[in-house]
C-alpha cells in the first residue's frame, strides 16, 4: 500500500482555501499512491472552536467536501478530516470525523473516539465520541483509521490513563496491516519524543505500519510542528516529514524498511522555529504584512526582534526606542546595534517630555505622596500608548516582548509593556531566553554580547535590576516549571529543596497576578502548559495552603 501523508497548514474557517490546498497536495501525488491522508479537521483547520456551534459553517463544510470529492474523481482515495453531524437526538451534534473521498463522492466516515478536554483542548464541548477504530478498504488494501487522541491511551505506555477504553485495541479484531492516524497535535518541547515512542510501541504491539499525518502551521496561540511519521511493524521509524513546514511523506509498505536518522536538533532550534512560524502565520492569517515592537536594549526585546525579522523580513519590521531619563546609554547603544545588525528600521521617541506632562497633570492628586511604582508604571504605559499609536497609524502588528517568568510573577505592566496583539515569547522562561540569544549568535554576533551579559533591568528607576524584585532567574524558573507545568504546590516545592520563604513569595506573586494574565495578548505556546487557553485559574480566590 502506498500512502501519502499530507502535512498541511490550514487556516481555521477558510473552507474553500483549505480545500484548494488539499486538492493541490492530492494532485501532486496523483498516480503514485493508493490513499492520501490529511491531518485531523484539515478542511476546517484546527481548532475551529465555537465556529462548530454555527450550523451554517458545518453545512458549508459538507458542501465543500462534496465539491472536493468531485474535483478529485479518478485520483487516489482521500481521507479527509472534517466535522460531520452526529445524527443523535441526545448528545453533542457533531462528530470529529474522517470521510473517505473516492470515485467523486463522499463515502464512509470514521469518528474520533477519545475527545480531549484538557489543556488547550475542549472537544467534549462539540463532539459525540465514536466507539473504536474502524477499517478502510482501498482496492485490495485495508487500513485502520484513527484520529489523534485515539492512539494516546495504550495501557502499556501510560501508568495513568485519562480514558477508560483504548479504541486502538480493536486492531486485533480488524487484522489490518496499517494503522492510519490523522492528527492535529500542537508543538511543545519534548513532544516529538513522546509521539515517536508511542507510535513505535503501537507498531510493534499490533504488527502494523503506524502512519501519522500531523497538521503544521499556527492558529492563534497554537503552533503545530508537523513532523508526520511512519513506523514499520518492527517499530523502526522509516519516515519523518519536515518540521514547521508543509510536506508530503510517502510511505510504501511493500518497500524495504530503512530507518531514518534520529531527530537531533537542539531545543533552541525547535523553539526558535516554532516562534517564527507562530509570528508568521498569525500575521498572515490575520491580514498583517508588517509588525513593530519596542526595543529597550534588553534581551527580551532583542530576541523578539530577531524572531519577527526572521518571520516577516527585515523590511516589514520596525523597532521603537523610547528612552527615559533612567535609560542607560549602554541600552540605547545595544538597541541601535541590534537594529543595524538586523537591518530593520527604527524610530526613536524620548519619553521625558511626556513623563513631565503626566507629573504636571497628576501633581495635585499625588501631592504629599512619595514616588513609588505608580510612576514606574506610568513610564511603561507611556511607551505602550506610543506603540499603540504607531500600530493604529501604520496598520502594523504590535508584538509584546515579555517572557514567561515575568508574566508568571506579574513583573509586567498592564496597559503598558503588555500592550500588543501577540505575545511572542510569553511562554519562554527567562533562562531559555538567554539560551536562545546565545543560539542566535552561534554563527556571528546579532544580539550584542553586552545585552546578554548585563544584569536584566526594566530601567524604570536608578540602578534598578530585576533581582531587586525577583529571585535569581535560575531559581525562579525552576520553581515556575514545577508549579505551572507540573502543578506542584508549596509543600511539594519545599520538599524538593527550595527555600520556603522564596517559595511562598513566588507563589504569592503568581496568584495575585492572575488578573494581568487574563488580559494579556495571545501567547505562542511552546511548553506543555502556557498562560493561554490551557491555563484556567480563577482571578478571585483565597489561599488554601
Coordinates of C-alpha atoms in Angstrom, one line a residue:
X1 CA 0.0 0.0 0.0
X2 CA 1.3 3.4 -0.9
X3 CA 0.2 6.2 1.4
X4 CA 0.7 9.9 1.1
X5 CA 0.6 11.7 4.5
X6 CA -0.3 15.3 3.6
X7 CA 1.2 17.6 6.1
X8 CA -0.9 20.7 5.5
X9 CA -1.1 24.2 7.0
X10 CA -4.9 25.1 7.0
X11 CA -6.4 28.4 8.2
X12 CA -9.2 28.0 10.7
X13 CA -12.6 28.7 9.0
X14 CA -11.2 29.1 5.5
X15 CA -13.1 26.2 4.0
X16 CA -12.6 27.0 0.3
X17 CA -8.9 27.9 0.7
X18 CA -8.2 24.8 2.7
X19 CA -10.0 22.6 0.1
X20 CA -7.8 24.2 -2.6
X21 CA -4.7 23.4 -0.6
X22 CA -5.8 19.8 -0.1
X23 CA -6.7 19.4 -3.8
X24 CA -3.2 20.7 -4.8
X25 CA -1.5 18.3 -2.4
X26 CA -3.5 15.3 -3.7
X27 CA -2.9 16.2 -7.4
X28 CA 0.8 16.4 -6.7
X29 CA 0.9 12.7 -5.9
X30 CA -1.8 11.5 -8.3
X31 CA -0.9 8.2 -10.0
X32 CA 1.7 7.3 -7.4
X33 CA -0.2 6.4 -4.2
X34 CA -3.3 4.5 -3.2
X35 CA -4.6 6.8 -0.5
X36 CA -3.9 10.4 0.7
X37 CA -4.3 11.2 4.4
X38 CA -4.9 14.7 5.7
X39 CA -4.5 15.9 9.2
X40 CA -7.3 16.0 11.7
X41 CA -10.0 18.6 10.8
X42 CA -8.0 19.7 7.8
X43 CA -11.0 21.1 6.0
X44 CA -11.9 23.5 8.8
X45 CA -8.4 23.9 10.3
X46 CA -7.8 23.0 13.9
X47 CA -9.0 24.1 16.4
X48 CA -12.2 25.6 14.9
X49 CA -13.6 26.2 18.4
X50 CA -17.0 27.8 18.5
X51 CA -17.3 28.0 14.8
X52 CA -18.5 24.5 15.3
X53 CA -21.6 25.9 17.0
X54 CA -22.7 27.7 13.8
X55 CA -24.8 25.3 11.8
X56 CA -24.1 27.1 8.6
X57 CA -20.4 26.6 9.0
X58 CA -20.7 22.8 9.3
X59 CA -23.2 22.6 6.4
X60 CA -20.9 24.7 4.2
X61 CA -18.1 22.3 5.1
X62 CA -20.2 19.4 3.8
X63 CA -20.8 21.2 0.5
X64 CA -17.1 22.0 0.1
X65 CA -16.2 18.4 0.8
X66 CA -18.7 17.1 -1.8
X67 CA -17.2 19.5 -4.4
X68 CA -13.7 18.4 -3.4
X69 CA -14.6 14.8 -3.9
X70 CA -15.9 15.5 -7.4
X71 CA -12.8 17.5 -8.3
X72 CA -10.6 14.6 -7.3
X73 CA -12.6 11.9 -9.1
X74 CA -10.3 9.5 -10.8
X75 CA -7.4 10.1 -8.4
X76 CA -6.4 8.3 -5.3
X77 CA -8.7 7.8 -2.3
X78 CA -8.5 10.6 0.2
X79 CA -9.1 10.5 3.9
X80 CA -10.3 14.0 4.8
X81 CA -10.6 15.3 8.4
X82 CA -13.7 17.4 9.0
X83 CA -16.7 17.7 11.3
X84 CA -19.9 15.9 10.4
X85 CA -23.4 15.7 12.0
X86 CA -23.6 13.0 14.7
X87 CA -27.1 12.1 13.9
X88 CA -28.1 11.5 17.5
X89 CA -31.1 13.1 19.2
X90 CA -29.4 13.3 22.6
X91 CA -25.8 14.3 22.9
X92 CA -23.5 16.6 21.0
X93 CA -24.5 17.4 17.4
X94 CA -21.2 16.7 15.7
X95 CA -18.5 14.0 15.2
X96 CA -14.8 14.8 14.8
X97 CA -14.5 12.7 11.7
X98 CA -12.6 11.5 8.7
X99 CA -14.5 10.9 5.5
X100 CA -13.4 8.8 2.5
X101 CA -13.4 10.7 -0.8
X102 CA -13.4 8.2 -3.7
X103 CA -14.9 8.0 -7.2
X104 CA -16.2 11.5 -6.9
X105 CA -18.3 11.1 -3.8
X106 CA -18.1 11.4 0.0
X107 CA -18.3 7.9 1.3
X108 CA -17.5 6.0 4.5
X109 CA -17.0 8.1 7.7
X110 CA -14.9 7.4 10.8
X111 CA -15.4 9.1 14.1
X112 CA -12.9 10.0 16.8
X113 CA -13.4 8.1 20.0
X114 CA -11.3 9.8 22.6
X115 CA -12.2 13.5 22.9
X116 CA -9.6 15.5 24.8
X117 CA -10.9 18.1 27.2
X118 CA -7.8 19.3 29.0
X119 CA -5.1 21.9 28.5
X120 CA -5.9 23.7 25.2
X121 CA -8.5 21.1 24.1
X122 CA -12.2 21.3 24.6
X123 CA -13.6 18.7 22.2
X124 CA -16.3 17.3 24.5
X125 CA -18.0 20.8 24.1
X126 CA -18.8 20.0 20.5
X127 CA -18.4 16.3 19.6
X128 CA -20.1 13.0 20.3
X129 CA -17.5 10.2 20.7
X130 CA -17.1 7.3 18.3
X131 CA -16.7 3.7 19.6
X132 CA -13.4 2.3 18.2
X133 CA -11.1 2.5 15.2
X134 CA -12.6 1.0 12.0
X135 CA -11.2 -0.4 8.8
X136 CA -11.0 1.4 5.4
X137 CA -10.8 -0.6 2.2
X138 CA -9.0 0.9 -0.7
X139 CA -8.8 -1.6 -3.7
X140 CA -7.0 -4.6 -2.4
X141 CA -5.7 -2.9 0.7
X142 CA -7.2 -2.4 4.2
X143 CA -6.2 0.1 6.9
X144 CA -7.5 1.0 10.3
X145 CA -8.4 4.7 10.7
X146 CA -7.9 6.6 13.9
X147 CA -7.9 10.3 14.8
X148 CA -5.3 11.9 17.0
X149 CA -6.1 11.2 20.7
X150 CA -7.3 7.7 19.8
X151 CA -3.8 6.4 19.8
X152 CA -2.8 8.1 23.1
X153 CA -4.3 5.7 25.7
X154 CA -2.4 2.5 25.4
X155 CA -2.2 0.8 28.8
X156 CA 1.3 -0.4 28.2
X157 CA 2.6 3.1 27.7
X158 CA 0.8 5.2 30.3
X159 CA 0.8 4.3 34.0
X160 CA -2.1 6.7 34.5
X161 CA -4.7 6.9 31.7
X162 CA -7.1 9.6 31.0
X163 CA -9.8 7.4 29.5
X164 CA -11.2 4.0 30.4
X165 CA -11.1 2.5 27.0
X166 CA -8.5 2.1 24.3
X167 CA -10.1 2.3 20.8
X168 CA -6.9 1.1 19.1
X169 CA -7.3 -2.3 20.8
X170 CA -9.9 -3.0 18.0
X171 CA -6.9 -3.5 15.7
X172 CA -6.6 -7.1 16.8
X173 CA -10.0 -7.9 15.6
X174 CA -9.7 -5.9 12.4
X175 CA -6.4 -7.6 11.4
X176 CA -5.4 -4.7 9.2
X177 CA -1.7 -4.3 8.3
X178 CA -1.8 -0.5 8.5
X179 CA -2.8 2.0 11.2
X180 CA -3.5 5.5 9.9
X181 CA -3.7 8.4 12.4
X182 CA -4.9 11.8 11.4
X183 CA -3.6 14.3 13.9
X184 CA -3.5 18.0 14.9
X185 CA -1.0 17.8 17.7
X186 CA 0.4 21.2 18.9
X187 CA 4.1 21.7 19.4
X188 CA 5.6 21.6 22.9
X189 CA 9.2 20.9 23.9
X190 CA 9.7 17.1 24.2
X191 CA 6.5 16.2 22.3
X192 CA 8.2 14.6 19.3
X193 CA 10.0 12.0 21.5
X194 CA 6.6 11.1 23.1
X195 CA 5.0 10.6 19.7
X196 CA 7.8 8.5 18.4
X197 CA 7.9 6.3 21.5
X198 CA 4.1 5.8 21.3
X199 CA 3.9 5.0 17.6
X200 CA 6.9 2.7 17.8
X201 CA 5.2 0.8 20.6
X202 CA 1.9 0.5 18.7
X203 CA 3.6 -0.7 15.5
X204 CA 5.3 -3.5 17.4
X205 CA 2.4 -4.4 19.6
X206 CA 0.0 -4.9 16.8
X207 CA 2.4 -5.7 14.0
X208 CA 1.3 -2.8 11.8
X209 CA 2.6 0.1 9.8
X210 CA 1.8 3.1 12.0
X211 CA 1.4 6.2 9.9
X212 CA 0.7 9.6 11.5
X213 CA -0.3 12.7 9.5
X214 CA 0.1 15.8 11.6
X215 CA -1.0 19.4 11.0
X216 CA 1.6 22.1 10.6
X217 CA 1.4 25.9 11.0
X218 CA 0.0 28.2 13.6
X219 CA -3.6 29.1 14.5
X220 CA -3.8 31.8 17.2
X221 CA -1.8 30.7 20.2
X222 CA -1.1 27.1 19.0
X223 CA 1.8 26.2 16.8
X224 CA 1.8 22.8 15.0
X225 CA 5.2 21.4 14.2
X226 CA 4.2 18.8 11.5
X227 CA 6.9 16.1 11.6
X228 CA 4.4 13.4 10.3
X229 CA 5.8 10.0 11.0
X230 CA 5.8 6.4 9.7
X231 CA 6.9 3.3 11.6
X232 CA 7.4 -0.2 10.3
X233 CA 5.8 -3.2 12.1
X234 CA 9.1 -3.8 13.9
X235 CA 8.9 -0.3 15.4
X236 CA 11.5 1.4 13.2
X237 CA 10.9 5.0 12.2
X238 CA 11.1 4.9 8.4
X239 CA 9.7 8.3 7.6
X240 CA 9.6 11.8 9.2
X241 CA 8.3 14.8 7.4
X242 CA 9.7 18.3 7.7
X243 CA 9.5 20.3 10.9
X244 CA 7.5 23.5 10.9
X245 CA 6.8 23.4 7.1
X246 CA 4.3 21.8 4.8
X247 CA 5.4 18.5 3.3
X248 CA 4.2 15.2 2.0
X249 CA 5.5 11.9 3.4
X250 CA 5.2 8.9 1.1
X251 CA 5.0 5.5 2.8
X252 CA 5.3 2.3 0.8
X253 CA 4.5 -0.8 2.9
X254 CA 5.9 -3.1 0.2
X255 CA 9.3 -1.4 0.1
X256 CA 12.2 -2.3 2.3
X257 CA 12.1 -0.5 5.6
X258 CA 15.0 1.8 6.0
X259 CA 15.4 3.7 9.3
X260 CA 15.6 7.5 9.2
X261 CA 18.2 9.3 11.4
X262 CA 17.0 10.2 15.0
X263 CA 15.9 13.7 15.5
X264 CA 18.8 15.6 16.9
X265 CA 18.1 19.3 16.6
X266 CA 18.7 21.3 19.8
X267 CA 15.7 22.5 21.8
X268 CA 16.8 26.1 21.0
X269 CA 16.4 25.4 17.2
X270 CA 13.0 23.9 17.8
X271 CA 11.7 26.7 19.9
X272 CA 13.0 29.4 17.6
X273 CA 11.4 27.7 14.6
X274 CA 8.1 27.4 16.5
X275 CA 8.1 31.1 17.4
X276 CA 9.0 32.2 13.9
X277 CA 6.1 30.1 12.4
X278 CA 3.8 31.4 15.1
X279 CA 4.5 35.0 14.3
X280 CA 4.5 34.5 10.5
X281 CA 1.1 32.6 10.5
X282 CA -0.5 34.9 13.0
X283 CA 0.4 37.9 10.8
X284 CA -0.6 36.2 7.5
X285 CA -3.8 34.7 8.7
X286 CA -4.9 37.9 10.4
X287 CA -4.1 40.0 7.4
X288 CA -0.9 41.9 8.6
X289 CA 2.1 42.4 6.4
X290 CA 4.3 44.3 8.9
X291 CA 5.0 44.5 12.6
X292 CA 6.5 46.8 15.2
X293 CA 7.8 46.4 18.7
X294 CA 9.6 48.3 21.5
X295 CA 13.4 48.0 21.5
X296 CA 14.7 48.6 25.0
X297 CA 18.2 47.3 24.6
X298 CA 17.3 44.3 26.8
X299 CA 17.5 40.7 25.9
X300 CA 13.7 40.0 25.6
X301 CA 13.0 42.7 23.0
X302 CA 16.2 41.7 21.2
X303 CA 15.1 38.1 20.9
X304 CA 11.6 39.1 19.9
X305 CA 13.0 41.4 17.2
X306 CA 15.1 38.6 15.8
X307 CA 12.1 36.3 15.6
X308 CA 10.0 39.0 13.9
X309 CA 12.6 39.7 11.3
X310 CA 13.0 36.0 10.6
X311 CA 9.3 35.6 10.3
X312 CA 8.3 38.7 8.3
X313 CA 11.5 40.0 6.7
X314 CA 13.6 43.0 7.9
X315 CA 11.8 45.4 5.6
X316 CA 8.5 44.7 7.4
X317 CA 9.6 45.1 11.0
X318 CA 10.1 48.4 12.9
X319 CA 11.7 48.9 16.2
X320 CA 10.8 51.7 18.5
X321 CA 13.4 53.1 21.0
X322 CA 11.7 55.1 23.8
X323 CA 14.4 56.2 26.2
X324 CA 13.6 57.8 29.5
X325 CA 15.9 59.7 31.9
X326 CA 16.6 56.3 33.5
X327 CA 17.6 54.5 30.3
X328 CA 21.3 53.8 30.3
X329 CA 23.4 54.8 27.3
X330 CA 24.5 51.2 27.1
X331 CA 20.9 50.0 26.5
X332 CA 20.4 52.6 23.8
X333 CA 23.7 51.6 22.1
X334 CA 22.7 47.9 22.3
X335 CA 19.2 48.7 20.8
X336 CA 20.7 50.6 17.9
X337 CA 23.4 47.9 17.3
X338 CA 20.7 45.2 17.2
X339 CA 18.6 47.1 14.7
X340 CA 21.6 47.7 12.5
X341 CA 22.6 44.0 12.6
X342 CA 19.1 43.0 11.7
X343 CA 18.7 45.7 9.0
X344 CA 15.4 46.9 10.5
X345 CA 14.0 50.4 10.6
X346 CA 13.7 52.3 13.9
X347 CA 12.0 55.3 15.4
X348 CA 13.5 57.0 18.5
X349 CA 10.9 58.7 20.7
X350 CA 12.3 60.1 24.0
X351 CA 9.5 60.0 26.7
X352 CA 10.9 62.6 29.2
X353 CA 8.6 65.3 27.9
X354 CA 5.5 63.0 28.3
X355 CA 6.6 62.0 31.7
X356 CA 6.9 65.7 32.7
X357 CA 3.4 66.3 31.4
X358 CA 2.0 63.4 33.4
X359 CA 3.8 64.8 36.5
X360 CA 2.1 68.2 36.0
X361 CA -1.3 66.8 35.4
X362 CA -1.1 64.5 38.5
X363 CA 0.7 66.9 40.8
X364 CA -2.4 67.9 42.8
X365 CA -3.9 64.4 43.4
X366 CA -0.5 63.0 44.1
X367 CA 0.5 65.8 46.5
X368 CA 2.1 64.6 49.7
X369 CA 2.5 61.1 48.4
X370 CA 6.1 59.8 47.7
X371 CA 7.1 58.5 44.3
X372 CA 6.7 54.7 44.0
X373 CA 5.8 52.0 41.5
X374 CA 3.0 54.2 40.2
X375 CA 5.5 56.5 38.4
X376 CA 7.4 53.5 37.1
X377 CA 4.2 52.0 35.6
X378 CA 3.4 55.4 34.0
X379 CA 6.6 55.1 32.1
X380 CA 5.6 51.7 30.7
X381 CA 2.1 53.0 29.9
X382 CA 3.5 56.0 28.1
X383 CA 5.6 53.6 26.0
X384 CA 2.6 51.3 25.4
X385 CA 0.5 54.3 24.3
X386 CA 3.1 55.4 21.8
X387 CA 3.4 51.9 20.4
X388 CA -0.4 51.5 20.0
X389 CA -0.5 54.9 18.3
X390 CA 2.1 53.8 15.8
X391 CA 0.3 50.5 15.3
X392 CA -3.0 52.3 14.7
X393 CA -1.5 54.8 12.3
X394 CA 0.6 52.3 10.2
X395 CA -1.5 49.2 10.4
X396 CA 1.4 47.3 11.8
X397 CA 1.0 44.3 14.2
X398 CA 2.2 45.2 17.6
X399 CA 4.3 42.5 19.3
X400 CA 4.8 42.3 23.0
X401 CA 8.2 41.3 24.3
X402 CA 7.7 40.0 27.8
X403 CA 8.8 36.5 28.8
X404 CA 7.1 33.7 30.8
X405 CA 8.9 34.3 34.0
X406 CA 7.7 37.9 34.0
X407 CA 4.1 37.0 33.1
X408 CA 4.0 34.4 35.8
X409 CA 5.1 36.8 38.5
X410 CA 3.4 39.9 37.3
X411 CA 6.7 41.6 36.5
X412 CA 5.0 43.5 33.7
X413 CA 2.6 46.5 33.4
X414 CA -1.0 46.1 32.3
X415 CA -1.8 48.6 29.5
X416 CA 2.0 49.3 29.3
X417 CA 4.6 46.7 28.1
X418 CA 1.7 44.2 27.9
X419 CA 0.1 46.2 25.1
X420 CA 0.0 44.3 21.8
X421 CA -1.8 41.7 19.7
X422 CA 0.6 38.8 20.1
X423 CA 2.9 37.8 23.0
X424 CA 5.8 36.2 21.1
X425 CA 8.0 34.9 24.0
X426 CA 5.5 34.8 26.8
X427 CA 5.8 31.0 27.0
X428 CA 9.6 31.2 27.1
X429 CA 11.2 31.3 30.5
X430 CA 14.0 33.9 31.1
X431 CA 16.7 31.2 31.4
X432 CA 15.6 29.9 27.9
X433 CA 15.6 33.4 26.6
X434 CA 19.3 33.6 27.4
X435 CA 20.0 30.2 25.8
X436 CA 18.1 31.3 22.7
X437 CA 20.0 34.5 22.5
X438 CA 23.3 32.6 22.6
X439 CA 22.0 30.2 19.9
X440 CA 21.1 33.1 17.7
X441 CA 24.7 34.3 17.9
X442 CA 26.1 30.9 17.1
X443 CA 27.3 31.9 13.7
X444 CA 28.2 35.6 14.4
X445 CA 27.0 38.5 16.6
X446 CA 23.4 39.5 16.0
X447 CA 22.3 40.3 19.6
X448 CA 25.1 42.4 21.2
X449 CA 27.0 40.4 23.8
X450 CA 26.5 43.2 26.3
X451 CA 22.8 42.7 26.0
X452 CA 23.3 39.1 27.1
X453 CA 25.9 39.7 29.7
X454 CA 24.4 42.7 31.6
X455 CA 22.1 42.3 34.6
X456 CA 18.5 42.4 33.4
X457 CA 16.6 45.6 34.3
X458 CA 13.4 47.4 33.5
X459 CA 15.3 50.7 33.9
X460 CA 12.4 52.5 35.4
X461 CA 14.4 53.9 38.3
X462 CA 18.1 54.5 39.0
X463 CA 20.3 51.4 39.4
X464 CA 17.3 49.0 39.1
X465 CA 17.7 45.3 38.4
X466 CA 15.1 42.5 38.1
X467 CA 16.6 40.8 41.1
X468 CA 15.6 43.7 43.3
X469 CA 12.1 42.3 43.0
X470 CA 12.5 38.6 41.9
X471 CA 14.7 35.7 42.9
X472 CA 17.6 34.8 40.6
X473 CA 16.1 33.5 37.4
X474 CA 17.6 30.1 37.6
X475 CA 15.8 29.6 40.9
X476 CA 12.6 31.3 39.8
X477 CA 12.3 29.3 36.6
X478 CA 13.0 26.0 38.4
X479 CA 10.1 26.8 40.8
X480 CA 7.8 28.0 38.0
X481 CA 8.3 25.0 35.8
X482 CA 7.3 22.7 38.6
X483 CA 4.4 24.9 39.8
X484 CA 2.9 26.0 36.4
X485 CA 3.6 22.9 34.3
X486 CA 3.5 20.1 36.9
X487 CA 1.1 21.6 39.4
X488 CA 3.4 21.2 42.3
X489 CA 2.2 23.2 45.3
X490 CA 4.1 24.9 48.1
X491 CA 4.8 21.9 50.3
X492 CA 5.9 19.9 47.3
X493 CA 8.3 22.6 46.3
X494 CA 9.7 22.9 49.8
X495 CA 10.1 19.1 49.9
X496 CA 12.1 19.4 46.6
X497 CA 14.6 21.6 48.4
X498 CA 13.5 25.1 47.6
X499 CA 13.7 27.8 50.3
X500 CA 10.3 28.0 52.0
X501 CA 10.3 31.8 52.0
X502 CA 11.2 32.0 48.3
X503 CA 8.5 29.5 47.5
X504 CA 5.9 31.5 49.4
X505 CA 6.9 34.7 47.7
X506 CA 6.9 33.3 44.2
X507 CA 3.6 31.5 44.6
X508 CA 2.1 34.7 46.1
X509 CA 3.2 36.6 43.0
X510 CA 1.8 34.0 40.7
X511 CA -1.5 34.1 42.4
X512 CA -2.0 37.9 42.6
X513 CA -1.0 38.4 39.0
X514 CA -3.8 36.3 37.5
X515 CA -5.8 39.4 36.5
X516 CA -3.0 40.6 34.3
X517 CA -2.7 37.2 32.5
X518 CA -6.4 37.2 31.8
X519 CA -5.9 40.5 29.8
X520 CA -2.7 39.5 28.1
X521 CA -2.3 39.1 24.3
X522 CA -2.4 35.6 22.9
X523 CA 0.7 33.7 24.0
X524 CA 2.5 31.4 21.5
X525 CA 2.6 28.0 23.2
X526 CA 5.9 26.2 23.2
X527 CA 5.8 24.4 26.6
X528 CA 3.5 21.7 27.9
X529 CA 1.4 24.4 29.7
X530 CA 1.3 28.0 28.6
X531 CA -0.6 31.1 30.0
X532 CA -3.3 30.9 27.4
X533 CA -6.3 28.7 26.6
X534 CA -4.9 25.9 28.6
X535 CA -4.5 27.9 31.8
X536 CA -7.8 28.3 33.6
X537 CA -7.2 29.7 37.0
X538 CA -9.7 31.9 38.8
X539 CA -8.8 35.5 39.5
X540 CA -10.7 35.9 42.7
X541 CA -9.7 33.2 45.0
X542 CA -8.5 32.6 48.5
X543 CA -5.5 30.7 49.8
X544 CA -5.9 27.1 50.7
X545 CA -2.4 26.1 51.8

